[in-house]
C-alpha cells in the first residue's frame, strides 16, 4: 500500500457510490461506512476481496478490475471524508463493559486496546476505526468472524475474540460502538 491520490480516487469511486454513498457515509446500514476509515485498512480489505480472501461476491466483483494504484487512490479518497456519527445509544452497560474492559470470565480482551477509547483505531497497525459505523454492519461482521465466514484477519485476532462473544454480547457491543 502506498499513499494514493485522493482526487483521482474520487473519480474512480463513482461505481461505489450507489452503496457506499458519494462521501463514503453509505446509503444503508448493511453497507459499511468508508468515510474517515484508515487508507491502510481500506486497501487491505480491497486487496483481500480481490483475491477472494475476504469472501463477499459483490465486493469481489467490484474489486476485481481495480489496479494497485486504483486501490490506493480510492482508499486515500475515502480516508479523507468525514464520517457521520450515529446518535449515542440509550445506556448500554453490557456493550460499554465489553468495549472498555472485555469480559474476564470468558477471556475477551478490551476492544479499546486496539480500537482505542473513542473508536479511532490505529492506521499503522491497520486496526480499523469503528466510531460512527452502523451497528447492523458491526453486528453482521462480528457474527461472520465468529462463524469463520470472515477469515481475513491477520493471525485470527478477531476470529478468536468473536468466538468468545455470545450473540447477546455481539449485539450489545455493536450498538455501543456505533454511538462512539
Ligand atoms: C464492504 C469498498 C462498491 C457493498 C466494503 C469494504 C470496502 C469497500 C473497503 C470493507 C469495509 C470494512 O471492512 O469496513 C468498495 C469500493 C467499491 C465498492 C472501493 C467500488 C469500487 C460496492 C457496491 C456495493 C457494495 C457497488 C453494493 C452493490 C458492500 C457490502 C460490504 C462492502 C455489502 C460488506 C461486505 C461484508 O459484509 O463483508 N466495500 N465497495 N460495495 N461493500 Fe463495498
Ligand atoms: C476488525 C470489533 C477487539 C484488532 C474489527 C472489526 C470489528 C471489530 C467490528 C471489523 C471492522 C470493519 O469491518 O470495518 C472489535 C470488538 C472488540 C475488538 C467489538 C472487543 C470485543 C480487538 C482487539 C484487537 C483487534 C483487542 C487487537 C489485539 C482488530 C484488527 C481488525 C479488527 C487487526 C482488522 C481485521 C482485518 O484486517 O480484516 N474489530 N474488535 N480488535 N480488529 Fe477488532
CSV table of C-alpha atoms and ligand atoms in Angstrom, one decimal:
chain,number,residue,atom,x,y,z
A,1,UNK,CA,0.0,0.0,0.0
A,2,UNK,CA,1.3,3.4,-1.0
A,3,UNK,CA,-0.1,6.9,-0.4
A,4,UNK,CA,-2.8,7.4,-3.1
A,5,UNK,CA,-4.1,10.4,-5.0
A,6,UNK,CA,-7.4,11.4,-3.3
A,7,UNK,CA,-8.6,13.5,-6.3
A,8,UNK,CA,-8.1,10.6,-8.7
A,9,UNK,CA,-9.8,8.3,-6.1
A,10,UNK,CA,-12.9,10.4,-6.1
A,11,UNK,CA,-13.4,9.8,-9.8
A,12,UNK,CA,-12.6,6.1,-9.5
A,13,UNK,CA,-15.1,5.7,-6.7
A,14,UNK,CA,-18.2,6.6,-8.8
A,15,UNK,CA,-19.2,2.9,-9.1
A,16,UNK,CA,-19.1,2.6,-5.3
A,17,UNK,CA,-21.4,5.5,-4.5
A,18,UNK,CA,-24.7,3.5,-5.1
A,19,UNK,CA,-24.0,1.5,-2.0
A,20,UNK,CA,-21.3,3.4,0.0
A,21,UNK,CA,-22.5,6.9,-0.8
A,22,UNK,CA,-20.7,9.7,-2.6
A,23,UNK,CA,-18.8,10.7,0.5
A,24,UNK,CA,-18.4,7.2,1.9
A,25,UNK,CA,-21.2,7.6,4.5
A,26,UNK,CA,-23.1,4.6,2.9
A,27,UNK,CA,-26.7,4.5,1.9
A,28,UNK,CA,-28.0,1.8,4.2
A,29,UNK,CA,-26.8,0.1,7.4
A,30,UNK,CA,-25.8,-3.1,5.7
A,31,UNK,CA,-23.2,-1.2,3.7
A,32,UNK,CA,-20.3,-0.2,5.9
A,33,UNK,CA,-19.3,3.4,6.0
A,34,UNK,CA,-15.9,4.0,4.4
A,35,UNK,CA,-15.7,7.7,5.3
A,36,UNK,CA,-12.8,8.5,7.6
A,37,UNK,CA,-11.6,4.9,7.7
A,38,UNK,CA,-7.8,4.4,7.6
A,39,UNK,CA,-6.5,4.1,4.0
A,40,UNK,CA,-4.1,1.3,5.1
A,41,UNK,CA,-7.1,-0.8,6.3
A,42,UNK,CA,-9.3,0.0,3.3
A,43,UNK,CA,-6.5,-1.0,0.9
A,44,UNK,CA,-6.0,-4.3,2.8
A,45,UNK,CA,-9.7,-5.1,2.5
A,46,UNK,CA,-9.9,-4.3,-1.2
A,47,UNK,CA,-6.8,-6.5,-2.0
A,48,UNK,CA,-8.4,-9.3,0.1
A,49,UNK,CA,-11.8,-9.0,-1.7
A,50,UNK,CA,-9.9,-9.1,-5.0
A,51,UNK,CA,-8.1,-12.3,-4.1
A,52,UNK,CA,-11.3,-13.8,-2.5
A,53,UNK,CA,-9.5,-14.0,0.9
A,54,UNK,CA,-12.4,-11.9,2.3
A,55,UNK,CA,-15.4,-13.7,1.0
A,56,UNK,CA,-18.2,-11.4,-0.4
A,57,UNK,CA,-19.2,-12.0,-4.1
A,58,UNK,CA,-20.4,-8.4,-4.6
A,59,UNK,CA,-17.3,-6.8,-3.3
A,60,UNK,CA,-15.0,-9.3,-5.1
A,61,UNK,CA,-16.7,-8.4,-8.3
A,62,UNK,CA,-16.2,-4.7,-7.5
A,63,UNK,CA,-12.5,-5.1,-6.5
A,64,UNK,CA,-11.5,-7.4,-9.3
A,65,UNK,CA,-11.0,-4.7,-12.0
A,66,UNK,CA,-9.1,-2.4,-9.7
A,67,UNK,CA,-5.3,-2.0,-10.1
A,68,UNK,CA,-3.0,-1.5,-7.1
A,69,UNK,CA,-2.9,2.3,-7.9
A,70,UNK,CA,-6.7,2.4,-8.1
A,71,UNK,CA,-7.0,0.8,-4.7
A,72,UNK,CA,-4.5,3.3,-3.2
A,73,UNK,CA,-6.3,6.3,-4.8
A,74,UNK,CA,-9.8,5.1,-3.7
A,75,UNK,CA,-8.6,4.4,-0.2
A,76,UNK,CA,-7.0,7.9,0.0
A,77,UNK,CA,-10.3,9.4,-1.1
A,78,UNK,CA,-12.5,7.7,1.5
A,79,UNK,CA,-9.9,8.2,4.3
A,80,UNK,CA,-10.2,12.0,3.8
A,81,UNK,CA,-14.0,12.1,4.1
A,82,UNK,CA,-15.6,12.8,7.4
A,83,UNK,CA,-17.7,10.0,9.0
A,84,UNK,CA,-21.2,11.0,10.1
A,85,UNK,CA,-21.5,10.0,13.7
A,86,UNK,CA,-24.6,8.0,14.8
A,87,UNK,CA,-26.6,9.1,17.8
A,88,UNK,CA,-25.3,7.8,21.1
A,89,UNK,CA,-27.5,4.9,22.2
A,90,UNK,CA,-29.5,4.8,25.4
A,91,UNK,CA,-27.4,3.5,28.2
A,92,UNK,CA,-26.0,0.1,27.2
A,93,UNK,CA,-24.0,-1.2,30.2
A,94,UNK,CA,-23.2,-4.6,28.7
A,95,UNK,CA,-21.9,-3.1,25.4
A,96,UNK,CA,-19.9,-0.5,27.2
A,97,UNK,CA,-18.4,-3.0,29.6
A,98,UNK,CA,-17.3,-5.3,26.7
A,99,UNK,CA,-15.9,-2.4,24.7
A,100,UNK,CA,-13.9,-0.8,27.6
A,101,UNK,CA,-12.9,-3.8,29.8
A,102,UNK,CA,-13.8,-7.0,27.8
A,103,UNK,CA,-15.2,-10.0,29.7
A,104,UNK,CA,-12.8,-11.5,32.2
A,105,UNK,CA,-14.9,-14.7,32.7
A,106,UNK,CA,-14.7,-15.6,29.0
A,107,UNK,CA,-11.2,-14.1,28.4
A,108,UNK,CA,-12.5,-11.4,26.0
A,109,UNK,CA,-9.9,-8.6,25.8
A,110,UNK,CA,-11.0,-4.9,25.9
A,111,UNK,CA,-11.7,-3.6,22.4
A,112,UNK,CA,-10.1,-0.2,23.5
A,113,UNK,CA,-6.7,-2.0,23.5
A,114,UNK,CA,-6.7,-2.0,19.7
A,115,UNK,CA,-9.6,0.2,18.5
A,116,UNK,CA,-9.0,3.0,21.0
A,117,UNK,CA,-11.2,4.6,23.7
A,118,UNK,CA,-13.0,6.7,21.1
A,119,UNK,CA,-13.0,4.0,18.3
A,120,UNK,CA,-10.4,5.8,16.2
A,121,UNK,CA,-8.4,2.6,15.5
A,122,UNK,CA,-4.7,2.8,14.5
A,123,UNK,CA,-3.6,3.3,10.9
A,124,UNK,CA,-0.1,1.9,11.3
A,125,UNK,CA,-1.3,-1.3,12.8
A,126,UNK,CA,-4.3,-1.5,10.4
A,127,UNK,CA,-6.7,-1.5,13.3
A,128,UNK,CA,-9.9,-0.1,11.8
A,129,UNK,CA,-11.8,2.9,13.1
A,130,UNK,CA,-15.2,1.8,14.5
A,131,UNK,CA,-16.7,5.0,15.6
A,132,UNK,CA,-19.8,6.0,13.7
A,133,UNK,CA,-20.0,2.7,11.9
A,134,UNK,CA,-23.5,1.3,11.5
A,135,UNK,CA,-24.5,-1.1,14.3
A,136,UNK,CA,-26.1,-3.5,11.8
A,137,UNK,CA,-22.9,-3.9,9.9
A,138,UNK,CA,-20.8,-4.2,13.1
A,139,UNK,CA,-23.1,-7.0,14.3
A,140,UNK,CA,-23.0,-8.8,10.9
A,141,UNK,CA,-19.3,-8.7,10.5
A,142,UNK,CA,-18.6,-9.8,14.2
A,143,UNK,CA,-21.0,-12.7,13.6
A,144,UNK,CA,-19.1,-13.5,10.4
A,145,UNK,CA,-15.8,-13.5,12.4
A,146,UNK,CA,-17.5,-15.8,15.0
A,147,UNK,CA,-18.7,-18.3,12.4
A,148,UNK,CA,-15.5,-18.1,10.4
A,149,UNK,CA,-17.3,-16.7,7.3
A,150,UNK,CA,-15.0,-13.7,7.5
A,151,UNK,CA,-11.5,-15.1,7.8
A,152,UNK,CA,-9.2,-12.3,6.5
A,153,UNK,CA,-8.0,-11.1,9.9
A,154,UNK,CA,-4.2,-11.4,10.3
A,155,UNK,CA,-3.3,-14.1,13.0
A,156,UNK,CA,-7.0,-14.8,13.5
A,157,UNK,CA,-7.1,-11.9,16.0
A,158,UNK,CA,-10.8,-11.0,15.5
A,159,UNK,CA,-12.0,-14.6,15.0
A,160,UNK,CA,-10.5,-15.6,18.3
A,161,UNK,CA,-12.2,-12.7,20.1
A,162,UNK,CA,-15.6,-13.0,18.4
A,163,UNK,CA,-15.7,-16.8,19.0
A,164,UNK,CA,-15.8,-16.0,22.7
A,165,UNK,CA,-18.6,-13.4,22.5
A,166,UNK,CA,-22.2,-14.6,22.9
A,167,UNK,CA,-24.8,-13.2,20.3
A,168,UNK,CA,-26.2,-11.0,23.1
A,169,UNK,CA,-22.7,-9.6,23.7
A,170,UNK,CA,-22.2,-9.0,20.0
A,171,UNK,CA,-25.5,-7.1,19.6
A,172,UNK,CA,-24.7,-5.0,22.7
A,173,UNK,CA,-21.1,-4.1,21.8
A,174,UNK,CA,-22.2,-3.3,18.2
A,175,UNK,CA,-24.8,-0.8,19.5
A,176,UNK,CA,-22.4,0.8,21.9
A,177,UNK,CA,-19.6,1.1,19.4
A,178,UNK,CA,-21.8,2.7,16.7
A,179,UNK,CA,-22.5,5.5,19.1
A,180,UNK,CA,-18.9,6.3,20.0
B,1,LIG,C1,-17.6,-3.7,2.1
B,1,LIG,C2,-15.1,-0.7,-0.9
B,1,LIG,C3,-18.7,-1.0,-4.2
B,1,LIG,C4,-21.4,-3.4,-1.0
B,1,LIG,C5,-16.6,-2.9,1.6
B,1,LIG,C6,-15.4,-2.6,2.2
B,1,LIG,C7,-14.7,-1.7,1.4
B,1,LIG,C8,-15.5,-1.5,0.2
B,1,LIG,C9,-13.3,-1.2,1.6
B,1,LIG,C10,-14.9,-3.1,3.6
B,1,LIG,C11,-15.3,-2.1,4.6
B,1,LIG,C12,-14.9,-2.5,6.0
B,1,LIG,O1,-14.3,-3.6,6.2
B,1,LIG,O2,-15.2,-1.7,7.0
B,1,LIG,C13,-15.9,-0.5,-2.0
B,1,LIG,C14,-15.4,0.1,-3.2
B,1,LIG,C15,-16.3,0.0,-4.2
B,1,LIG,C16,-17.5,-0.7,-3.6
B,1,LIG,C17,-14.0,0.8,-3.4
B,1,LIG,C18,-16.3,0.4,-5.6
B,1,LIG,C19,-15.2,0.1,-6.4
B,1,LIG,C20,-19.8,-1.6,-3.6
B,1,LIG,C21,-21.1,-1.7,-4.2
B,1,LIG,C22,-21.8,-2.4,-3.3
B,1,LIG,C23,-21.0,-2.7,-2.1
B,1,LIG,C24,-21.5,-1.2,-5.5
B,1,LIG,C25,-23.3,-2.8,-3.3
B,1,LIG,C26,-23.8,-3.4,-4.5
B,1,LIG,C27,-20.6,-3.8,0.1
B,1,LIG,C28,-21.0,-4.6,1.2
B,1,LIG,C29,-19.9,-4.7,2.0
B,1,LIG,C30,-18.9,-3.9,1.5
B,1,LIG,C31,-22.3,-5.4,1.3
B,1,LIG,C32,-19.8,-5.6,3.3
B,1,LIG,C33,-19.2,-6.9,3.0
B,1,LIG,C34,-19.2,-7.9,4.2
B,1,LIG,O3,-20.2,-8.0,4.9
B,1,LIG,O4,-18.1,-8.5,4.4
B,1,LIG,N1,-16.7,-2.2,0.3
B,1,LIG,N2,-17.1,-1.0,-2.3
B,1,LIG,N3,-19.8,-2.2,-2.3
B,1,LIG,N4,-19.3,-3.3,0.3
B,1,LIG,FE1,-18.2,-2.2,-1.0
B,2,LIG,C1,-11.5,-5.5,13.0
B,2,LIG,C2,-14.6,-5.2,16.7
B,2,LIG,C3,-11.0,-6.2,19.8
B,2,LIG,C4,-7.8,-6.0,16.2
B,2,LIG,C5,-12.7,-5.4,13.7
B,2,LIG,C6,-14.0,-5.2,13.2
B,2,LIG,C7,-14.8,-5.1,14.2
B,2,LIG,C8,-14.1,-5.2,15.4
B,2,LIG,C9,-16.3,-4.8,14.1
B,2,LIG,C10,-14.3,-5.1,11.7
B,2,LIG,C11,-14.4,-3.6,11.3
B,2,LIG,C12,-14.8,-3.4,9.9
B,2,LIG,O1,-15.2,-4.3,9.2
B,2,LIG,O2,-14.9,-2.2,9.4
B,2,LIG,C13,-13.9,-5.5,17.9
B,2,LIG,C14,-14.5,-5.6,19.2
B,2,LIG,C15,-13.5,-5.9,20.1
B,2,LIG,C16,-12.3,-5.9,19.3
B,2,LIG,C17,-16.0,-5.5,19.5
B,2,LIG,C18,-13.6,-6.3,21.5
B,2,LIG,C19,-14.5,-7.2,22.0
B,2,LIG,C20,-9.9,-6.1,19.1
B,2,LIG,C21,-8.5,-6.3,19.7
B,2,LIG,C22,-7.6,-6.3,18.7
B,2,LIG,C23,-8.4,-6.1,17.5
B,2,LIG,C24,-8.3,-6.5,21.2
B,2,LIG,C25,-6.1,-6.3,18.7
B,2,LIG,C26,-5.5,-7.3,19.5
B,2,LIG,C27,-8.6,-5.9,15.0
B,2,LIG,C28,-8.0,-6.0,13.7
B,2,LIG,C29,-9.0,-5.8,12.8
B,2,LIG,C30,-10.2,-5.7,13.5
B,2,LIG,C31,-6.5,-6.2,13.4
B,2,LIG,C32,-8.9,-5.8,11.2
B,2,LIG,C33,-9.1,-7.2,10.7
B,2,LIG,C34,-9.0,-7.2,9.2
B,2,LIG,O3,-7.9,-6.8,8.7
B,2,LIG,O4,-9.9,-7.6,8.5
B,2,LIG,N1,-12.7,-5.4,15.1
B,2,LIG,N2,-12.6,-5.7,18.0
B,2,LIG,N3,-9.7,-6.0,17.8
B,2,LIG,N4,-9.9,-5.7,14.9
B,2,LIG,FE1,-11.2,-5.7,16.4
